[in-house]
Structure formats: C-alpha cells, structure tokens
Coordinates of C-alpha atoms in Angstrom, one line a residue:
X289 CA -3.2 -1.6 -19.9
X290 CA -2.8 -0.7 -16.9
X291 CA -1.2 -3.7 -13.9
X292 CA -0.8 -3.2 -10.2
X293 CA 0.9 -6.6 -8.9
X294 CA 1.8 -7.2 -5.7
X295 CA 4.2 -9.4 -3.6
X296 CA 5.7 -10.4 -1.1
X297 CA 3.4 -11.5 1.3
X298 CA 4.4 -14.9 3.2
X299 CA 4.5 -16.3 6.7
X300 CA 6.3 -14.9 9.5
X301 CA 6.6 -14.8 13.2
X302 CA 5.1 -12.1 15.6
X303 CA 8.2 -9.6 15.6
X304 CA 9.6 -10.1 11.9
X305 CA 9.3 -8.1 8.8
X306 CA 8.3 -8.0 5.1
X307 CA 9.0 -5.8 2.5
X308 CA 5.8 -5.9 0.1
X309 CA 6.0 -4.7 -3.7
X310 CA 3.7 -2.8 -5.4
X311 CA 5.0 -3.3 -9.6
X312 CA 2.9 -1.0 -12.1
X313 CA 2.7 -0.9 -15.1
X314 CA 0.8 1.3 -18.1
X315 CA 0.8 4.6 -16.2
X316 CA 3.1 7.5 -15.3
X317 CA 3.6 6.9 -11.2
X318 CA 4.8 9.9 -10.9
X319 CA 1.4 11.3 -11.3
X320 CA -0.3 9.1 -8.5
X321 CA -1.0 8.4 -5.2
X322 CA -0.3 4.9 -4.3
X323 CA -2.0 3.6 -1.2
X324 CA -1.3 0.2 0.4
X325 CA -5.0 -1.5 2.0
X326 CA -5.4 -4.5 3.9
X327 CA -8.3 -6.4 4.1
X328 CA -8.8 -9.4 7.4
X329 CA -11.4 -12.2 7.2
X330 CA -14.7 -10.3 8.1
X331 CA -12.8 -7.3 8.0
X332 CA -13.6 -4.0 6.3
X333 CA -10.7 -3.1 3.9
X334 CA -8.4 -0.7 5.4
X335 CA -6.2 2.0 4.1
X336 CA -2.6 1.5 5.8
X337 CA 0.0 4.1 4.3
X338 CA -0.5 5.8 0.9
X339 CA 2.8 8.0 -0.7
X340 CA 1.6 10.9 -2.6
X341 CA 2.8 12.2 -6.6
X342 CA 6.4 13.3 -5.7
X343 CA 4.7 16.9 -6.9
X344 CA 3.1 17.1 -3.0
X345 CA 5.4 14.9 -1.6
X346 CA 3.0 13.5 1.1
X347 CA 2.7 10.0 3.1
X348 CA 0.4 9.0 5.3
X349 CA 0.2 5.7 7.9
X350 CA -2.9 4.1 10.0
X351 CA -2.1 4.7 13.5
X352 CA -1.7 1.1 14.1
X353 CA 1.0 1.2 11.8
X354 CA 3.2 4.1 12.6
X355 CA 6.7 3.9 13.3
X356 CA 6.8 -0.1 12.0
X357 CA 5.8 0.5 8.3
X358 CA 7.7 2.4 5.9
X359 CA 6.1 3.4 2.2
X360 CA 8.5 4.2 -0.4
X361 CA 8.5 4.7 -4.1
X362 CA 11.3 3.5 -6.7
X363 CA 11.1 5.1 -10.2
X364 CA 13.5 3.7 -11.9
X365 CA 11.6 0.5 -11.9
X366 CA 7.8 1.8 -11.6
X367 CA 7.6 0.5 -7.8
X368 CA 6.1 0.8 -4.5
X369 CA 7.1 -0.6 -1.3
X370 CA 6.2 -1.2 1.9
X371 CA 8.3 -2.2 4.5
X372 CA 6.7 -3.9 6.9
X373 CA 9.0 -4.6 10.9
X374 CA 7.8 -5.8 14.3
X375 CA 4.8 -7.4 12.7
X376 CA 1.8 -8.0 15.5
X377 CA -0.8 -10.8 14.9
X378 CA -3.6 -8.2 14.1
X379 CA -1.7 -7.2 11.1
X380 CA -2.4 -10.3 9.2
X381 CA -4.8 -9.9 5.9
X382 CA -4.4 -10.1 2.3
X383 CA -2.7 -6.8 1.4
X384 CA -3.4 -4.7 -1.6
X385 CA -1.9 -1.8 -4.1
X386 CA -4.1 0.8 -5.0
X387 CA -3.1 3.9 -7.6
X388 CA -5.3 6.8 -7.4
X389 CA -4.8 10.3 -10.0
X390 CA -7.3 12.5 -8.4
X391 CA -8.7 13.2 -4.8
X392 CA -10.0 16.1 -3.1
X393 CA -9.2 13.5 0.1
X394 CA -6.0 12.9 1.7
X395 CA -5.6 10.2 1.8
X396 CA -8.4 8.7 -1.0
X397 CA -10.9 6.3 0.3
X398 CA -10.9 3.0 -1.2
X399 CA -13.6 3.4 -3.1
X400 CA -12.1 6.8 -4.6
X401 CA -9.4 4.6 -6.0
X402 CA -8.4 4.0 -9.8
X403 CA -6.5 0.9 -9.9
X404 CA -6.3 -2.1 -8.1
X405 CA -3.5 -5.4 -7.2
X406 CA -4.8 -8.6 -6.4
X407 CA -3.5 -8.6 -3.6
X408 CA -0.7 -10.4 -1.5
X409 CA -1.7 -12.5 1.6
X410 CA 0.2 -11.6 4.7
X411 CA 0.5 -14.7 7.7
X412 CA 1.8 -13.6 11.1
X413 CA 2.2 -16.5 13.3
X414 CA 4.6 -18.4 15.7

C-alpha cells in the first residue's frame, strides 16, 4: 500500500522557516517525481517545487518561491523535503506531497498525479 505523509507544518512568524517532510512508503522513490502543492482557503491548489527520478535529475520552484525553498530527496529513509526560509504571509495553506511515475509534463499537473499526503497545514503569522 502505498503512504505519502506529511509533516511539519506549524505556526511561524513572517521571516522564519520550516522544513516540511514528505515520508513514503510502498514504492520505489527512485522512480518518481515528487511534487510539493499548496492549497489556500478559496485557493486553487498549487504546484510549488517538484524533484524529479534521480535518472533526469530535474527540480523545479513556483516563482514565488525561488531562492527561499529548497526540495530535496533522502533515500536512505524514503523522504522528501522541503525547506521552507523567509516565509511571507501569502505562503500560508495546507501543504501537500504528491508522487507521480509518468508525465509527458514537466512539471505534472496536479491532476496528473499518482499519489497523494494529507497534507500539512502551514500558519505564517506575527
């Protein structure tokens, strides 16, 4: 079976930073894309950074994003991260994992995607 969970989501201040985690389970990660959405009240979900299969060793970030979020992958324990600095007020929203084993796309739409988290909430506030 296969489990995308997510966490790390809390409450910080405009200007801090979170590391979310992205622990799967039941498939070979190697083999997928991971993609990290966001979704805001009234908000359409959002893709903001996906990491490729180390086999095309691509990443990609939402330009409201760049140069404050950083996507990694750890193997050894079947994880995805996202580090998260100099959060901004209009990053707060429930943030998701996503794993995805084919796309003609780059990066897959959400709708294109295989797997889903739950989803961890993200609070930006002073």
């Amino acid at each position: 079976q296969v489990q995308l969970v997510e966490s790390g989501g809390d409450l910080v201040q405009p200007g801090g930073s979170l590391r979310l985690q992205c622990a799967v389970s039941g498939l070979a990660l190697d083999y997928y894309t991971i993609g990290w959405f966001r979704q805001a009240p009234g908000k359409e979900r959002e893709g903001v950074s996906f990491t490729s299969s180390p086999l095309h060793g691509r990443t990609y970030y939402t330009d409201s994003v760049k140069g404050r979020f950083t996507i990694s992958r750890e193997k050894s324990n079947n994880t995805v991260y996202l580090q998260m600095n100099s959060l901004k007020p209009e990053d707060p929203a429930v943030y998701y994992c996503a794993a995805n084993r084919y796309s003609q796309a780059w990066p897959p739409p959400s709708w294109g995607m295989d797997y889903w988290g739950k989803g961890t909430p993200v609070t930006v506030s002073s």
